[in-house]
mmCIF file of C-alpha atoms in Angstrom:
data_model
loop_
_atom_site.group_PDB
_atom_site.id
_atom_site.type_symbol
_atom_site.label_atom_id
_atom_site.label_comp_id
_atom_site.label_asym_id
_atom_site.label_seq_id
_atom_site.Cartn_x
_atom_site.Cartn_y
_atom_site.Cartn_z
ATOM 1 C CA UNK I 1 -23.195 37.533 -4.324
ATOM 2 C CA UNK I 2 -26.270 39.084 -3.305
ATOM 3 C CA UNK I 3 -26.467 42.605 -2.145
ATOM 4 C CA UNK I 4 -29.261 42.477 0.303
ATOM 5 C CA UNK I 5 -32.354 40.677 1.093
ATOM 6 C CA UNK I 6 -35.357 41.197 -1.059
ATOM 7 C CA UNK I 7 -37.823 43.860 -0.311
ATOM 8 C CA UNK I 8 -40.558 41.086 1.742
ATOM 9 C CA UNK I 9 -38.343 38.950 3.075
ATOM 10 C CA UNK I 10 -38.294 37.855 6.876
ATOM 11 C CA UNK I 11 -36.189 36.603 9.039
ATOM 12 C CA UNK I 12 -38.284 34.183 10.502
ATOM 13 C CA UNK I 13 -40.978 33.392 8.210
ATOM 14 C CA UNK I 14 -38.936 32.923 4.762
ATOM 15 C CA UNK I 15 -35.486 32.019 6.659
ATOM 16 C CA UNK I 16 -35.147 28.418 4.975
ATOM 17 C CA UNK I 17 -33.063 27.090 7.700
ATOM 18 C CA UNK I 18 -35.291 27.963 10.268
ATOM 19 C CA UNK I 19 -32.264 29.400 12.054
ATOM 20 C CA UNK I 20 -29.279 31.508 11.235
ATOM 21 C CA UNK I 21 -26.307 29.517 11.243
ATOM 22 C CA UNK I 22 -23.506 29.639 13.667
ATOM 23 C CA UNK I 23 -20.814 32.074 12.587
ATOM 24 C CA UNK I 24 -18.709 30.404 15.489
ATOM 25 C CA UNK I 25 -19.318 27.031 15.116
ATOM 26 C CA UNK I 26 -18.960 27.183 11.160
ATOM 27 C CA UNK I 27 -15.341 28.935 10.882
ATOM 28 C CA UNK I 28 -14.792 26.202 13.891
ATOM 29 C CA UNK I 29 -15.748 23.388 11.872
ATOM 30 C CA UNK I 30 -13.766 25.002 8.539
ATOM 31 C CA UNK I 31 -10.926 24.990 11.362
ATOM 32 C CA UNK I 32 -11.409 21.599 12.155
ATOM 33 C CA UNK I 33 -11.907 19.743 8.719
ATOM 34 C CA UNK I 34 -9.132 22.168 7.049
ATOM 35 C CA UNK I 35 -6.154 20.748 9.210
ATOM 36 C CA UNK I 36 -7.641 17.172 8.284
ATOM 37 C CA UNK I 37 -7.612 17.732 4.690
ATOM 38 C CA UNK I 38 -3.665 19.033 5.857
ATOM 39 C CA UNK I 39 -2.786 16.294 7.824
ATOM 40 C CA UNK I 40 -4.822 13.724 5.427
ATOM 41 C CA UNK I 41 -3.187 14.908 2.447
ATOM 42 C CA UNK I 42 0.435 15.000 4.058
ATOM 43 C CA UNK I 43 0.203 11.424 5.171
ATOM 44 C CA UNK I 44 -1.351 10.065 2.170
ATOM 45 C CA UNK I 45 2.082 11.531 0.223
ATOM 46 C CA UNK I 46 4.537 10.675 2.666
ATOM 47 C CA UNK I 47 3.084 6.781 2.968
ATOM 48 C CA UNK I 48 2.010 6.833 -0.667
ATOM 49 C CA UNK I 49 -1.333 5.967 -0.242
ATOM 50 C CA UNK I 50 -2.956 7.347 -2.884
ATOM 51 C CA UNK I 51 -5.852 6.009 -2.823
ATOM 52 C CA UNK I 52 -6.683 8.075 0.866
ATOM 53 C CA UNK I 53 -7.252 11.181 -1.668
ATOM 54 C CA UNK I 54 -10.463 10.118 -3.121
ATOM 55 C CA UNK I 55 -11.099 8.580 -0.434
ATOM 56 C CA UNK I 56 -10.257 10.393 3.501
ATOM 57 C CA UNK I 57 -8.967 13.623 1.548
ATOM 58 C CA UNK I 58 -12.163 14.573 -0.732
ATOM 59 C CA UNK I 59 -14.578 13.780 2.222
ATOM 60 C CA UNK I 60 -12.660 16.384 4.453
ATOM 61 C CA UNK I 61 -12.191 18.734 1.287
ATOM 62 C CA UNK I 62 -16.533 18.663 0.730
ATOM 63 C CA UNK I 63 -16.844 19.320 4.280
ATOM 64 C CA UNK I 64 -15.267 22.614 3.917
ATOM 65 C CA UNK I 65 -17.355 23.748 1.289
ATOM 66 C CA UNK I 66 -20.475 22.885 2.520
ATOM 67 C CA UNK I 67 -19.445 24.545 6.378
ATOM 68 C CA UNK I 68 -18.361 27.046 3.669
ATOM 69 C CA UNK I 69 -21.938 27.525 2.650
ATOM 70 C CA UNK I 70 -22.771 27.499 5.689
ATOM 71 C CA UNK I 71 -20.749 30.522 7.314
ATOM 72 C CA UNK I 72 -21.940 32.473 3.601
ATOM 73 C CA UNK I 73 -25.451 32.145 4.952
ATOM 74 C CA UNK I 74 -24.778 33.376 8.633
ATOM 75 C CA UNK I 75 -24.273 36.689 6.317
ATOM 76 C CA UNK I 76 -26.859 36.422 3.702
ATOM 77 C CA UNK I 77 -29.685 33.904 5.238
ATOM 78 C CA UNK I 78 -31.551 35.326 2.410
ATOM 79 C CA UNK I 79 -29.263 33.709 -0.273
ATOM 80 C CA UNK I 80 -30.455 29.990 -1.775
ATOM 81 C CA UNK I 81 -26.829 29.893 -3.444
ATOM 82 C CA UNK I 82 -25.055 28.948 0.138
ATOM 83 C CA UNK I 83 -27.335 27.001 1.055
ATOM 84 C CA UNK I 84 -27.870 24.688 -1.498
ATOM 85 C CA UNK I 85 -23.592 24.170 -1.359
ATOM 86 C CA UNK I 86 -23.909 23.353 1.818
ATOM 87 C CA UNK I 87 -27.119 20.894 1.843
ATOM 88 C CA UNK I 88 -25.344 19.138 -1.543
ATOM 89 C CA UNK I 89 -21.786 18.783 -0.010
ATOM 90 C CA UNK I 90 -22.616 18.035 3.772
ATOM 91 C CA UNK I 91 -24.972 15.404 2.638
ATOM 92 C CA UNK I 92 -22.089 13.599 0.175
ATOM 93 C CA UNK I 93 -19.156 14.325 2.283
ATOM 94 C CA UNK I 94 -19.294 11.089 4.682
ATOM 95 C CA UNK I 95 -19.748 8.919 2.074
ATOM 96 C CA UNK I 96 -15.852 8.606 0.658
ATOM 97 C CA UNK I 97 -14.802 8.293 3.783
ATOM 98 C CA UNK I 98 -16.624 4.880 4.378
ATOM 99 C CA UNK I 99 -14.820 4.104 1.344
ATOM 100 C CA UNK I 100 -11.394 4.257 3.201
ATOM 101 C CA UNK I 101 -12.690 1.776 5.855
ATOM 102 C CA UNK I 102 -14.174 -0.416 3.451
ATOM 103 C CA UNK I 103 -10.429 -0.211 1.843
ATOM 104 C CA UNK I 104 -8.786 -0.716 5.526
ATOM 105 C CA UNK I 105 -10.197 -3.649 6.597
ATOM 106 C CA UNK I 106 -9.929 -5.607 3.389
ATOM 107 C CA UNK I 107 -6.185 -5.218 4.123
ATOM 108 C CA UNK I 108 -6.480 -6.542 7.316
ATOM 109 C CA UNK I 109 -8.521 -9.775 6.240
ATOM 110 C CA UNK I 110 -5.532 -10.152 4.204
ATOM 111 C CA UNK I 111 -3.172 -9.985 7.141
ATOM 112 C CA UNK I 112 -5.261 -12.218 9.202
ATOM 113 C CA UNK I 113 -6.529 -15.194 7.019
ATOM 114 C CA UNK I 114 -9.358 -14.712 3.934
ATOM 115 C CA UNK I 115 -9.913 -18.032 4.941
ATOM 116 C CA UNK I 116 -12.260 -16.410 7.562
ATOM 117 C CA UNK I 117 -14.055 -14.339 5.294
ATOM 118 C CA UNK I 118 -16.869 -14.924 2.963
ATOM 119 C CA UNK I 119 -15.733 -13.063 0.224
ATOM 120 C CA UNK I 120 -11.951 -12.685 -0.797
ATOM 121 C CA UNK I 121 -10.122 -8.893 0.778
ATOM 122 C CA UNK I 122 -10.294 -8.178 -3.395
ATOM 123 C CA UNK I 123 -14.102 -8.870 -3.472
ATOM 124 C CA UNK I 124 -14.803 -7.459 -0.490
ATOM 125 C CA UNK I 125 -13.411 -3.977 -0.923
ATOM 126 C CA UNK I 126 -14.968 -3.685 -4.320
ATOM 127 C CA UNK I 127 -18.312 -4.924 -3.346
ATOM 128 C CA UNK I 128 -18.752 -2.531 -0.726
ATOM 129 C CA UNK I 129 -17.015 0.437 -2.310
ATOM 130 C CA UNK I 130 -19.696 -0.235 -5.054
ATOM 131 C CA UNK I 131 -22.916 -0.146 -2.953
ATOM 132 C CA UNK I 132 -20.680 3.146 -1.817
ATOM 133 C CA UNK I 133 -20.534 4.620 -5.046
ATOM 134 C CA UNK I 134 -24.010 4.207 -5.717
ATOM 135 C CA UNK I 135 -25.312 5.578 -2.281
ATOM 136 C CA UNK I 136 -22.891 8.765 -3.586
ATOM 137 C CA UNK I 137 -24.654 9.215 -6.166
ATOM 138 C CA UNK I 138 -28.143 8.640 -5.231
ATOM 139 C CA UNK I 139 -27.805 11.181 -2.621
ATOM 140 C CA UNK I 140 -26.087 13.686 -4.936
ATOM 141 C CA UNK I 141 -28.605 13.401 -7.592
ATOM 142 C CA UNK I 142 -31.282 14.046 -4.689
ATOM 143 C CA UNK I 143 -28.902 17.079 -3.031
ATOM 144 C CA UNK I 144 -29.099 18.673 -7.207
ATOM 145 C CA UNK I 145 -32.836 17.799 -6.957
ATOM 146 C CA UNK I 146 -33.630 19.435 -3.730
ATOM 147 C CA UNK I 147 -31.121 22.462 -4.354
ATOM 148 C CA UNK I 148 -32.494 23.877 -7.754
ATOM 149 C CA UNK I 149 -36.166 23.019 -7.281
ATOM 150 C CA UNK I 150 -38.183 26.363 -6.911
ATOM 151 C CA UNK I 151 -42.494 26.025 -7.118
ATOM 152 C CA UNK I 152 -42.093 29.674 -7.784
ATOM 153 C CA UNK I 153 -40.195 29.449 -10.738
ATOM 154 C CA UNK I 154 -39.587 26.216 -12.029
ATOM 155 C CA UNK I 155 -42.505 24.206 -10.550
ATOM 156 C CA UNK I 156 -40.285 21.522 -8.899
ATOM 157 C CA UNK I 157 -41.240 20.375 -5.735
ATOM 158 C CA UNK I 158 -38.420 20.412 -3.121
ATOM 159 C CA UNK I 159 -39.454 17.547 -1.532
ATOM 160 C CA UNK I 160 -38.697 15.457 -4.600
ATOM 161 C CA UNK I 161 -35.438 15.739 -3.730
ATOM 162 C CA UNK I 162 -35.237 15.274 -0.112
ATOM 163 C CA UNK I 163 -36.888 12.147 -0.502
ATOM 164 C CA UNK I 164 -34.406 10.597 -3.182
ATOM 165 C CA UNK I 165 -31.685 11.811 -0.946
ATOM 166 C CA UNK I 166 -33.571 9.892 2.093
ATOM 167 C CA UNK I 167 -33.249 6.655 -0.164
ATOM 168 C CA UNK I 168 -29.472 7.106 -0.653
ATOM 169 C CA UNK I 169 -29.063 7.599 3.137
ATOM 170 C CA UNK I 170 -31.005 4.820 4.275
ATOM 171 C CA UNK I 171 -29.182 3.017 1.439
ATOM 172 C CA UNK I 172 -25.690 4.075 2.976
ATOM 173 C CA UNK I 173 -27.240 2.704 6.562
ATOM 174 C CA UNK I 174 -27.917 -0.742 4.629
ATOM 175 C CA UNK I 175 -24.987 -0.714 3.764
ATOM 176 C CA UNK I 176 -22.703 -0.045 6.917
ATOM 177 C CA UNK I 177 -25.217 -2.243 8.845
ATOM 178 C CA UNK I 178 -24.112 -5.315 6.380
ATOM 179 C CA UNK I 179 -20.610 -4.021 6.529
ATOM 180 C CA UNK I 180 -20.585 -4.597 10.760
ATOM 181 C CA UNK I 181 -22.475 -7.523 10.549
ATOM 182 C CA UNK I 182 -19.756 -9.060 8.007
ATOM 183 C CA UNK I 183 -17.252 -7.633 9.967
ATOM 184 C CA UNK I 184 -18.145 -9.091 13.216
ATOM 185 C CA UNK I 185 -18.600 -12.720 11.760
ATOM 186 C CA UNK I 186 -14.987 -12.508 10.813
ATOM 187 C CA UNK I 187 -13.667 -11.547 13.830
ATOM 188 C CA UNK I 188 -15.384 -14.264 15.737
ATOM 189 C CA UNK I 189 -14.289 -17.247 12.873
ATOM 190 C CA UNK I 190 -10.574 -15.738 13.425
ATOM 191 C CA UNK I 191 -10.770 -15.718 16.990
ATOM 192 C CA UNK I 192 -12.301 -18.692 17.471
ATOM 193 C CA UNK I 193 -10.104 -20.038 14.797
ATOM 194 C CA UNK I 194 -13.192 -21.478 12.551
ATOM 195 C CA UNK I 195 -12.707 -20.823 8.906
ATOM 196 C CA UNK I 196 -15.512 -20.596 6.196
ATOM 197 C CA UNK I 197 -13.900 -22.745 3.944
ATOM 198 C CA UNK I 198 -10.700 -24.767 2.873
ATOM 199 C CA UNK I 199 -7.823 -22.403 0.975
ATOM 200 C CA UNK I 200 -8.608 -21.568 -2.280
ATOM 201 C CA UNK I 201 -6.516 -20.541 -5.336
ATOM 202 C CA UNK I 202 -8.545 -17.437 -4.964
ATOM 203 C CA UNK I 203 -7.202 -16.858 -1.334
ATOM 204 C CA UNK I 204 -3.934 -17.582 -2.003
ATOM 205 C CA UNK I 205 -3.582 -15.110 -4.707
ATOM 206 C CA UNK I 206 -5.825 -12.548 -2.784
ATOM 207 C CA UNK I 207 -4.876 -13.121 0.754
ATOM 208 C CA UNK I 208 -3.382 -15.040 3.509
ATOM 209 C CA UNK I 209 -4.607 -19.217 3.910
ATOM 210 C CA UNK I 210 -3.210 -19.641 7.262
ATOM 211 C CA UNK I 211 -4.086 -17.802 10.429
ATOM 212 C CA UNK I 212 -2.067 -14.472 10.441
ATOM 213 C CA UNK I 213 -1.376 -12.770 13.549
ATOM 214 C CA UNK I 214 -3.445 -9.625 15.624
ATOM 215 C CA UNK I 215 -0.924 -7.541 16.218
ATOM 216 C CA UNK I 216 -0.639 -4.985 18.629
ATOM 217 C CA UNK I 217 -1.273 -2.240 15.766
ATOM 218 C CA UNK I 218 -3.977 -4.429 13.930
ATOM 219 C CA UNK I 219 -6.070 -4.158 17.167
ATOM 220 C CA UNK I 220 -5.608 -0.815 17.800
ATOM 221 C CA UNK I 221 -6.582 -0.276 14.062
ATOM 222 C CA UNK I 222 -9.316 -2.387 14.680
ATOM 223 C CA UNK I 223 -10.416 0.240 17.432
ATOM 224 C CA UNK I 224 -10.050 3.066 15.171
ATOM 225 C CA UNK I 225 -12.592 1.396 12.581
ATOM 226 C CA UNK I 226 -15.158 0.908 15.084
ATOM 227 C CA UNK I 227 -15.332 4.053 16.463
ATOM 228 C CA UNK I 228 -15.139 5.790 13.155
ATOM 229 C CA UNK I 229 -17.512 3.425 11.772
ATOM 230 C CA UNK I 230 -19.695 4.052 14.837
ATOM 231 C CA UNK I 231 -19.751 7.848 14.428
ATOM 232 C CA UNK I 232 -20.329 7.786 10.670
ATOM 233 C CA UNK I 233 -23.576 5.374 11.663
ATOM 234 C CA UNK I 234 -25.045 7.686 14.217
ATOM 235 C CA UNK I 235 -24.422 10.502 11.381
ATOM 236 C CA UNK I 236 -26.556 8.389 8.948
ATOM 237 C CA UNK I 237 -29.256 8.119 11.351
ATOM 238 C CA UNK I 238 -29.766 11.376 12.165
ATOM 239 C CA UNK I 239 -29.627 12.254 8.789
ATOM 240 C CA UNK I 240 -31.887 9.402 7.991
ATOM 241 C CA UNK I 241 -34.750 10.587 10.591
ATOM 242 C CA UNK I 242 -33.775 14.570 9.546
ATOM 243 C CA UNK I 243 -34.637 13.853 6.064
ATOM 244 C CA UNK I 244 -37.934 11.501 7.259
ATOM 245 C CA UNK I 245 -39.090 14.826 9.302
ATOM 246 C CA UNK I 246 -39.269 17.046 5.903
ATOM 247 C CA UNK I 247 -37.875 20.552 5.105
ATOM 248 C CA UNK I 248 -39.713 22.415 7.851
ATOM 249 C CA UNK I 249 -39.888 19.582 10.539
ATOM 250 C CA UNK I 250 -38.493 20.676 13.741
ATOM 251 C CA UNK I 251 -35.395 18.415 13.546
ATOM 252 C CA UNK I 252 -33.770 19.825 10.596
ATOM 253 C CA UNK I 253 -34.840 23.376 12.051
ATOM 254 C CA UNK I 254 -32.904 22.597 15.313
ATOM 255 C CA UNK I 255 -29.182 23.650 14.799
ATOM 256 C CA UNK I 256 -27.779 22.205 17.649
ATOM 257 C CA UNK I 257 -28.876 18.787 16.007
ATOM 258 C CA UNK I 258 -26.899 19.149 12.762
ATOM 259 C CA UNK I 259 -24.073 20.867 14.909
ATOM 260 C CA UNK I 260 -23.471 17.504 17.145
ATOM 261 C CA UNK I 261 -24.912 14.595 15.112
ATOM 262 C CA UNK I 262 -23.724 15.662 11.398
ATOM 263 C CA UNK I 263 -20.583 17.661 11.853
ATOM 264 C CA UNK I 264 -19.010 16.542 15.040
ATOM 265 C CA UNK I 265 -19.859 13.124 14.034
ATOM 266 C CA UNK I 266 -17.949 13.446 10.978
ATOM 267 C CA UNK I 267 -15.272 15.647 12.685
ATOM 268 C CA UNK I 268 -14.149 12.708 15.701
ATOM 269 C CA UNK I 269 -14.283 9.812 12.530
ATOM 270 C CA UNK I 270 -11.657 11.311 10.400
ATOM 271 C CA UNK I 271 -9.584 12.634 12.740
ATOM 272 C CA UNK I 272 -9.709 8.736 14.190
ATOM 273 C CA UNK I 273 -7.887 7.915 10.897
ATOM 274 C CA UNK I 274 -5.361 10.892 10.999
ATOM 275 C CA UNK I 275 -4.368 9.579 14.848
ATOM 276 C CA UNK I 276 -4.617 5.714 14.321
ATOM 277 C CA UNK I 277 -3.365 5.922 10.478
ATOM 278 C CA UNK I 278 -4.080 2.722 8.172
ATOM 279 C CA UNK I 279 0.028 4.116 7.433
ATOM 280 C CA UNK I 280 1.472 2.780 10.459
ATOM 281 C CA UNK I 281 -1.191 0.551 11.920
ATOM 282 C CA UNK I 282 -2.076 -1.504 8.549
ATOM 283 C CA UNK I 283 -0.216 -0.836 5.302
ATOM 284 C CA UNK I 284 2.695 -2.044 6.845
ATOM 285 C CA UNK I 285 5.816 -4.886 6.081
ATOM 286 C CA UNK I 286 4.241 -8.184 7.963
ATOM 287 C CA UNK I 287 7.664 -8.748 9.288
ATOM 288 C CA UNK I 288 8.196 -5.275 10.752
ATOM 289 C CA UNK I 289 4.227 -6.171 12.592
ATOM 290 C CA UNK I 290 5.041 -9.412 13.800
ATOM 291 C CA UNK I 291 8.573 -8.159 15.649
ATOM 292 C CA UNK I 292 6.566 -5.784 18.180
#
């Protein structure tokens, strides 16, 4: 840990934020995304849904650290260490937990009819997981980019990385756009009762070839996914024009921006999924469903 800022350095001319962080709102978000991981974790053992750890569980978990880095720089603005935690991990953090949806609502084309879906609930999940994956990735190769590049000393250019972690994030916005849209054309075929195709040996080993039923808890998980889904969109458009704007544009200088549209945004979509659990509302016996 550093022991004090360097001889030269000022506040406002070599602050690399542009701001000092929030103490406040920082051990308030640490709050908030620590009794997730709690709550995430707990449910995910009780319901044994394992897969929620990689998944709900690790996005909450890289939220702390990077709010973590975050509340370390309110101290020592002066420090690159904290910051480049928290540019690395907040930028990442979202991205498993689009994994979870992508996870939920296979399951529920599998309680209401693949027939209605272009691709099978097996298909499905792992296509979309996979653009995930890769949108991880991308932006954590350009969060390692942007966080250890130094003119001064290694002759890397900053910017390098900020624009490889713009592609992932406009990559991740591809990719929930496509997820809605794909979404959305399944509701309406169920609804309206119009399948894509006839019942396959695909569908009947991967998912329901008659109608099923919208239960009361399918809607309101439904709901959930929306909203969340909604949130973690408006996140990847700020982040998306932040990241446009450059390292000392006035957008990713503004704290109030990253405060509301980053954080909160990520905040309100997994607690969504710690209220309206895929536990109770998805991954549950049909027969149990279907009798409320």
């Amino acid at each position: 840990m550093s022991s004090g800022p360097p001889p030269d350095f000022d506040v406002v001319r070599d602050n690399i934020y542009g701001y000092i962080p929030s103490k406040g709102v920082a051990i308030t978000m640490i709050t908030l995304f620590g009794l997730s991981t709690i709550l995430h974790t707990g449910q995910a053992v009780y319901r044994k849904m394992w897969w929620l750890f990689p998944t709900a569980v690790l996005c909450a978990a890289l939220e702390i650290l990077g709010w973590a880095g975050r509340l370390w720089s309110h101290s020592e603005v002066w420090n690159i260490t904290p910051f480049q935690i928290q540019i690395c991990c907040t930028i990442v953090a979202p991205t498993p937990l689009l994994a979870a949806t992508f996870v939920i609502f296979g399951e529920i084309i599998k309680r209401l009819g693949s027939i209605y879906s272009r691709l099978t609930p097996g298909r499905y999940t792992a296509l979309f997981c996979t653009f995930d994956v890769i949108s991880l990735v991308v932006q954590g190769v350009g969060g390692g980019l942007a966080a250890t590049a130094d003119p001064a000393t290694n002759g890397r250019d900053p910017n390098t990385g900020g624009n490889v972690m713009l592609g992932g994030i406009i990559f991740q916005l591809v990719v929930i756009v496509a997820f809605c849209f794909c979404a959305l054309e399944f509701m309406i075929r169920f609804l309206n009762d119009k399948p894509l195709r006839a019942p396959s040996r695909a569908d009947e080993k991967h998912g329901s070839t008659e109608r099923g039923q919208l239960t009361g808890k399918l809607k309101v998980m439904l709901f959930a996914l929306a909203l969340s889904t909604i949130f973690l969109f408006i996140r990847a458009v700020y982040r998306t024009i932040e990241l446009s704007d450059g390292w000392t544009g006035r957008i990713i200088r503004t704290e109030v921006y990253f405060n509301v549209l980053d954080g909160a945004m990520v905040v309100l979509a997994l607690y969504i999924l710690n209220i309206v659990h895929p536990g109770w509302f998805v991954f549950t016996p049909v027969k149990s469903e279907e009798s409320e």
